[in-house]
GROMACS .gro file of C-alpha atoms in nm:
model
  285
    1MET     CA    1   0.000   0.000   0.000
    2THR     CA    2   0.237   0.268  -0.122
    3GLY     CA    3  -0.042   0.526  -0.096
    4ALA     CA    4  -0.026   0.505   0.285
    5LEU     CA    5   0.268   0.749   0.276
    6LYS     CA    6   0.290   1.070   0.078
    7ASP     CA    7   0.593   1.136  -0.140
    8GLY     CA    8   0.888   1.240   0.076
    9GLU     CA    9   0.752   1.082   0.396
   10ILE     CA   10   0.926   0.798   0.576
   11LEU     CA   11   0.687   0.732   0.867
   12SER     CA   12   0.318   0.791   0.923
   13VAL     CA   13   0.141   0.723   1.252
   14GLU     CA   14  -0.232   0.702   1.182
   15HIS     CA   15  -0.508   0.705   1.447
   16LEU     CA   16  -0.292   0.530   1.706
   17SER     CA   17  -0.479   0.422   2.021
   18ILE     CA   18  -0.389   0.197   2.313
   19SER     CA   19  -0.526   0.140   2.663
   20PHE     CA   20  -0.377  -0.016   2.976
   21GLY     CA   21  -0.627  -0.152   3.225
   22GLY     CA   22  -0.897   0.085   3.111
   23LEU     CA   23  -0.663   0.388   3.103
   24LYS     CA   24  -0.644   0.544   2.757
   25ALA     CA   25  -0.271   0.602   2.707
   26LEU     CA   26  -0.307   0.710   2.342
   27ASP     CA   27  -0.628   0.830   2.184
   28ASP     CA   28  -0.635   0.866   1.803
   29VAL     CA   29  -0.285   1.017   1.764
   30SER     CA   30  -0.165   1.089   1.408
   31PHE     CA   31   0.145   1.253   1.258
   32SER     CA   32   0.398   1.192   0.981
   33ILE     CA   33   0.773   1.238   0.944
   34ARG     CA   34   0.950   1.340   0.626
   35GLU     CA   35   1.267   1.179   0.496
   36LYS     CA   36   1.584   1.328   0.651
   37GLU     CA   37   1.374   1.541   0.888
   38ILE     CA   38   1.449   1.610   1.254
   39PHE     CA   39   1.103   1.576   1.410
   40GLY     CA   40   1.014   1.638   1.773
   41LEU     CA   41   0.746   1.478   1.990
   42ILE     CA   42   0.671   1.675   2.306
   43GLY     CA   43   0.421   1.681   2.589
   44PRO     CA   44   0.400   1.707   2.968
   45ASN     CA   45   0.490   1.412   3.192
   46GLY     CA   46   0.249   1.128   3.128
   47ALA     CA   47   0.144   1.263   2.790
   48GLY     CA   48   0.213   0.931   2.616
   49LYS     CA   49   0.534   1.017   2.429
   50THR     CA   50   0.722   0.700   2.518
   51THR     CA   51   0.408   0.497   2.453
   52VAL     CA   52   0.408   0.634   2.097
   53PHE     CA   53   0.770   0.518   2.058
   54ASN     CA   54   0.688   0.176   2.197
   55CYS     CA   55   0.397   0.138   1.957
   56VAL     CA   56   0.609   0.243   1.659
   57THR     CA   57   0.878  -0.011   1.747
   58GLN     CA   58   0.619  -0.272   1.850
   59PHE     CA   59   0.721  -0.303   2.213
   60TYR     CA   60   0.347  -0.245   2.246
   61THR     CA   61   0.083  -0.354   1.997
   62PRO     CA   62  -0.172  -0.072   1.964
   63ASP     CA   63  -0.542  -0.141   2.002
   64ALA     CA   64  -0.612   0.057   1.684
   65GLY     CA   65  -0.425   0.247   1.416
   66ALA     CA   66  -0.137   0.189   1.178
   67VAL     CA   67   0.235   0.273   1.163
   68TRP     CA   68   0.340   0.303   0.799
   69PHE     CA   69   0.713   0.294   0.727
   70ARG     CA   70   0.905   0.333   0.402
   71TYR     CA   71   1.195   0.092   0.361
   72ASP     CA   72   1.438  -0.037   0.102
   73PRO     CA   73   1.356  -0.400   0.011
   74GLU     CA   74   1.724  -0.460  -0.063
   75ARG     CA   75   1.781  -0.445   0.315
   76LEU     CA   76   1.558  -0.748   0.371
   77ARG     CA   77   1.718  -0.942   0.088
   78HIS     CA   78   2.053  -0.883   0.257
   79HIS     CA   79   1.927  -0.993   0.600
   80ARG     CA   80   1.763  -1.303   0.455
   81ARG     CA   81   2.091  -1.391   0.277
   82THR     CA   82   1.902  -1.443  -0.050
   83ALA     CA   83   1.982  -1.331  -0.399
   84SER     CA   84   1.735  -1.126  -0.600
   85PRO     CA   85   1.769  -1.206  -0.969
   86ASP     CA   86   1.448  -1.016  -1.047
   87SER     CA   87   1.547  -0.695  -0.867
   88ALA     CA   88   1.605  -0.503  -1.191
   89GLY     CA   89   1.321  -0.261  -1.242
   90ALA     CA   90   1.184  -0.320  -0.891
   91PRO     CA   91   1.077  -0.012  -0.690
   92GLN     CA   92   1.352   0.142  -0.478
   93THR     CA   93   1.129   0.160  -0.171
   94GLU     CA   94   0.822  -0.010  -0.037
   95VAL     CA   95   0.579   0.079   0.242
   96ILE     CA   96   0.482  -0.154   0.524
   97ASP     CA   97   0.258  -0.136   0.831
   98LEU     CA   98   0.481  -0.214   1.129
   99VAL     CA   99   0.188  -0.311   1.352
  100GLY     CA  100   0.211  -0.681   1.426
  101LYS     CA  101   0.575  -0.713   1.320
  102LYS     CA  102   0.816  -0.873   1.566
  103THR     CA  103   1.002  -0.619   1.777
  104HIS     CA  104   1.347  -0.763   1.707
  105THR     CA  105   1.295  -0.749   1.331
  106ILE     CA  106   1.197  -0.381   1.312
  107ILE     CA  107   1.565  -0.284   1.288
  108ARG     CA  108   1.592  -0.480   0.964
  109TYR     CA  109   1.366  -0.225   0.798
  110GLY     CA  110   1.604   0.058   0.894
  111LEU     CA  111   1.435   0.183   1.211
  112VAL     CA  112   1.642   0.191   1.531
  113ARG     CA  113   1.597   0.353   1.872
  114THR     CA  114   1.774   0.451   2.190
  115PHE     CA  115   1.627   0.431   2.540
  116GLN     CA  116   1.572   0.675   2.827
  117ASN     CA  117   1.803   0.462   3.042
  118VAL     CA  118   2.136   0.391   2.874
  119GLU     CA  119   2.155   0.025   2.774
  120VAL     CA  120   2.520  -0.085   2.756
  121ILE     CA  121   2.713  -0.388   2.881
  122PRO     CA  122   2.965  -0.255   3.136
  123GLU     CA  123   3.196  -0.556   3.107
  124LEU     CA  124   3.251  -0.502   2.733
  125SER     CA  125   3.468  -0.241   2.564
  126LEU     CA  126   3.311   0.052   2.383
  127ILE     CA  127   3.382  -0.100   2.044
  128ASP     CA  128   3.231  -0.436   2.143
  129ASN     CA  129   2.919  -0.256   2.267
  130VAL     CA  130   2.891  -0.087   1.929
  131LEU     CA  131   2.938  -0.419   1.746
  132ILE     CA  132   2.621  -0.542   1.916
  133GLY     CA  133   2.437  -0.301   1.687
  134ALA     CA  134   2.550  -0.506   1.385
  135HIS     CA  135   2.428  -0.843   1.510
  136VAL     CA  136   2.141  -0.855   1.260
  137ASP     CA  137   2.382  -0.795   0.971
  138PHE     CA  138   2.626  -1.081   1.031
  139ARG     CA  139   2.596  -1.333   0.749
  140ALA     CA  140   2.850  -1.590   0.868
  141THR     CA  141   2.688  -1.892   1.030
  142MET     CA  142   2.733  -1.982   1.395
  143VAL     CA  143   2.963  -2.269   1.296
  144GLU     CA  144   3.179  -2.036   1.082
  145GLN     CA  145   3.210  -1.796   1.374
  146ILE     CA  146   3.293  -2.063   1.630
  147LEU     CA  147   3.559  -2.218   1.403
  148ARG     CA  148   3.688  -1.875   1.297
  149LEU     CA  149   3.658  -1.966   0.930
  150PRO     CA  150   3.773  -1.711   0.666
  151ARG     CA  151   3.431  -1.557   0.597
  152ALA     CA  152   3.369  -1.505   0.968
  153ARG     CA  153   3.711  -1.341   1.018
  154GLU     CA  154   3.670  -1.113   0.718
  155GLU     CA  155   3.321  -1.013   0.827
  156GLU     CA  156   3.429  -0.941   1.184
  157LYS     CA  157   3.715  -0.720   1.061
  158ALA     CA  158   3.481  -0.526   0.831
  159TYR     CA  159   3.230  -0.462   1.107
  160ARG     CA  160   3.500  -0.377   1.360
  161ASP     CA  161   3.630  -0.115   1.118
  162LYS     CA  162   3.275   0.013   1.078
  163ALA     CA  163   3.227   0.026   1.456
  164LEU     CA  164   3.549   0.221   1.499
  165LYS     CA  165   3.431   0.468   1.235
  166ALA     CA  166   3.106   0.517   1.426
  167LEU     CA  167   3.295   0.575   1.751
  168GLU     CA  168   3.527   0.823   1.583
  169PHE     CA  169   3.226   1.003   1.436
  170MET     CA  170   3.093   1.042   1.791
  171GLY     CA  171   3.432   1.157   1.919
  172LEU     CA  172   3.497   0.834   2.110
  173GLY     CA  173   3.768   0.680   1.895
  174PRO     CA  174   4.048   0.708   2.158
  175LEU     CA  175   3.825   0.526   2.409
  176SER     CA  176   3.731   0.236   2.181
  177ASP     CA  177   3.916  -0.034   2.378
  178GLN     CA  178   3.817   0.091   2.722
  179LEU     CA  179   3.543  -0.080   2.921
  180ALA     CA  180   3.201   0.082   2.912
  181GLY     CA  181   3.166   0.039   3.287
  182GLY     CA  182   3.274   0.351   3.475
  183GLN     CA  183   3.257   0.584   3.175
  184PRO     CA  184   3.094   0.927   3.225
  185TYR     CA  185   2.723   0.944   3.150
  186GLY     CA  186   2.780   1.172   2.852
  187VAL     CA  187   3.016   0.914   2.697
  188LEU     CA  188   2.758   0.638   2.744
  189LYS     CA  189   2.492   0.849   2.570
  190LYS     CA  190   2.725   0.894   2.271
  191LEU     CA  191   2.809   0.523   2.280
  192GLU     CA  192   2.444   0.430   2.251
  193MET     CA  193   2.400   0.660   1.953
  194ALA     CA  194   2.712   0.516   1.788
  195ARG     CA  195   2.555   0.171   1.819
  196THR     CA  196   2.245   0.284   1.629
  197LEU     CA  197   2.466   0.396   1.339
  198MET     CA  198   2.585   0.040   1.285
  199ALA     CA  199   2.243  -0.049   1.144
  200GLU     CA  200   2.270   0.217   0.870
  201PRO     CA  201   1.928   0.349   0.976
  202THR     CA  202   1.685   0.554   0.773
  203LEU     CA  203   1.504   0.661   1.093
  204ILE     CA  204   1.650   0.692   1.442
  205ILE     CA  205   1.423   0.731   1.745
  206LEU     CA  206   1.593   0.916   2.031
  207ASP     CA  207   1.414   0.877   2.364
  208GLU     CA  208   1.513   1.172   2.588
  209PRO     CA  209   1.880   1.181   2.481
  210ALA     CA  210   1.950   1.497   2.687
  211ALA     CA  211   1.839   1.343   3.017
  212GLY     CA  212   2.120   1.375   3.270
  213LEU     CA  213   2.336   1.600   3.049
  214ASN     CA  214   2.463   1.944   3.150
  215ASP     CA  215   2.419   2.257   2.936
  216ASN     CA  216   2.746   2.213   2.746
  217GLU     CA  217   2.675   1.846   2.676
  218THR     CA  218   2.326   1.936   2.556
  219GLU     CA  219   2.463   2.192   2.311
  220ASP     CA  220   2.707   1.930   2.184
  221LEU     CA  221   2.416   1.685   2.151
  222ALA     CA  222   2.224   1.929   1.929
  223ALA     CA  223   2.521   1.959   1.695
  224THR     CA  224   2.565   1.579   1.698
  225ILE     CA  225   2.200   1.518   1.603
  226ARG     CA  226   2.237   1.748   1.303
  227ARG     CA  227   2.563   1.582   1.201
  228VAL     CA  228   2.409   1.233   1.222
  229ARG     CA  229   2.118   1.344   1.005
  230ASP     CA  230   2.347   1.506   0.748
  231GLU     CA  231   2.619   1.239   0.740
  232TYR     CA  232   2.395   0.932   0.750
  233GLN     CA  233   2.108   1.088   0.552
  234CYS     CA  234   1.845   0.965   0.796
  235ALA     CA  235   1.539   1.107   0.968
  236ILE     CA  236   1.535   1.152   1.346
  237LEU     CA  237   1.236   1.132   1.578
  238LEU     CA  238   1.320   1.307   1.905
  239VAL     CA  239   1.121   1.294   2.228
  240GLU     CA  240   1.264   1.529   2.487
  241HIS     CA  241   1.173   1.737   2.792
  242ASP     CA  242   1.448   1.993   2.729
  243MET     CA  243   1.252   2.251   2.528
  244ARG     CA  244   1.565   2.448   2.440
  245LEU     CA  245   1.706   2.143   2.263
  246VAL     CA  246   1.377   2.063   2.090
  247MET     CA  247   1.320   2.418   1.966
  248ASN     CA  248   1.682   2.449   1.858
  249VAL     CA  249   1.721   2.128   1.660
  250CYS     CA  250   1.376   2.018   1.536
  251GLU     CA  251   1.226   2.130   1.206
  252ARG     CA  252   0.871   2.029   1.299
  253ILE     CA  253   0.715   1.930   1.629
  254CYS     CA  254   0.408   1.733   1.734
  255ALA     CA  255   0.263   1.809   2.078
  256ILE     CA  256   0.042   1.564   2.267
  257SER     CA  257  -0.118   1.570   2.613
  258PHE     CA  258  -0.296   1.293   2.804
  259GLY     CA  259  -0.259   1.074   2.496
  260LYS     CA  260  -0.434   1.317   2.265
  261PHE     CA  261  -0.301   1.516   1.971
  262LEU     CA  262  -0.264   1.889   2.044
  263ALA     CA  263  -0.074   2.057   1.763
  264LEU     CA  264   0.174   2.008   1.479
  265GLY     CA  265   0.398   2.273   1.327
  266THR     CA  266   0.730   2.452   1.327
  267PRO     CA  267   0.896   2.540   1.658
  268ALA     CA  268   0.767   2.896   1.629
  269GLN     CA  269   0.411   2.775   1.563
  270ILE     CA  270   0.422   2.533   1.856
  271GLN     CA  271   0.550   2.801   2.092
  272GLN     CA  272   0.256   3.025   1.999
  273ASP     CA  273  -0.011   2.754   2.011
  274LYS     CA  274  -0.263   2.817   2.291
  275LEU     CA  275  -0.341   2.449   2.347
  276VAL     CA  276   0.029   2.372   2.395
  277GLN     CA  277   0.071   2.668   2.632
  278GLU     CA  278  -0.225   2.548   2.839
  279ALA     CA  279  -0.091   2.192   2.852
  280TYR     CA  280   0.244   2.312   2.989
  281LEU     CA  281   0.142   2.619   3.191
  282GLY     CA  282  -0.221   2.553   3.276
  283GLU     CA  283  -0.531   2.733   3.152
  284GLN     CA  284  -0.550   3.096   3.249
  285GLU     CA  285  -0.859   3.208   3.438
   0.00000   0.00000   0.00000
């Protein structure tokens, strides 16, 4: 159903609704994200922002609605380790509804995410933590890897080089062989983003990336988000409480409150929207 997305869009959330024990967490929420766009999702505490993320990535299955995503079918052919003799003349992209797809396979379509709480393995080095982000891409079999056969060695070297490039892009190259455990929080945030780059994403979901960062680190984060978008030619969906970061880096913003859609527009339009002001500041008497 290629008509589910307009030209130039990569993701469309349509009429998303979900309840937990009778509580309506999301109620008919809709928005779309353009290719290579930095898009913000904001709202007060408990607005349902993370629930939207979890529905998009299928940590939760919504009660109603669709999540349309544009992907390159060549990615799936690679992951399935199958040739495609009939690929000539095939469309460059296809559109799929992510609802009902297995959570661990979503990354294969080019959609990756970070988490509010940094998810790293302290006992592994930074570069080994980043290599985890390439696990879905390894084509060598388990036997080839255990026996260290030529294809497995060549593949590991290629991905290790790729992981080092991602770390260097994030400014962590000199720390690549150090253990993740004990690293400053700002380093761990960058490490998690470096891991997403291993999947060559077309859309990255950042869940409160500025949480726990100081002002200087937040400014650096804004520059990093732009660089990731420009260098990797991907869209970014950002949920964040730091309004200075959101207004500074996002091109369009969707505001929700109590699971309901409030407004969609540019940062300037969102700042002037009365419904958004009431949601954050309360209704004036």
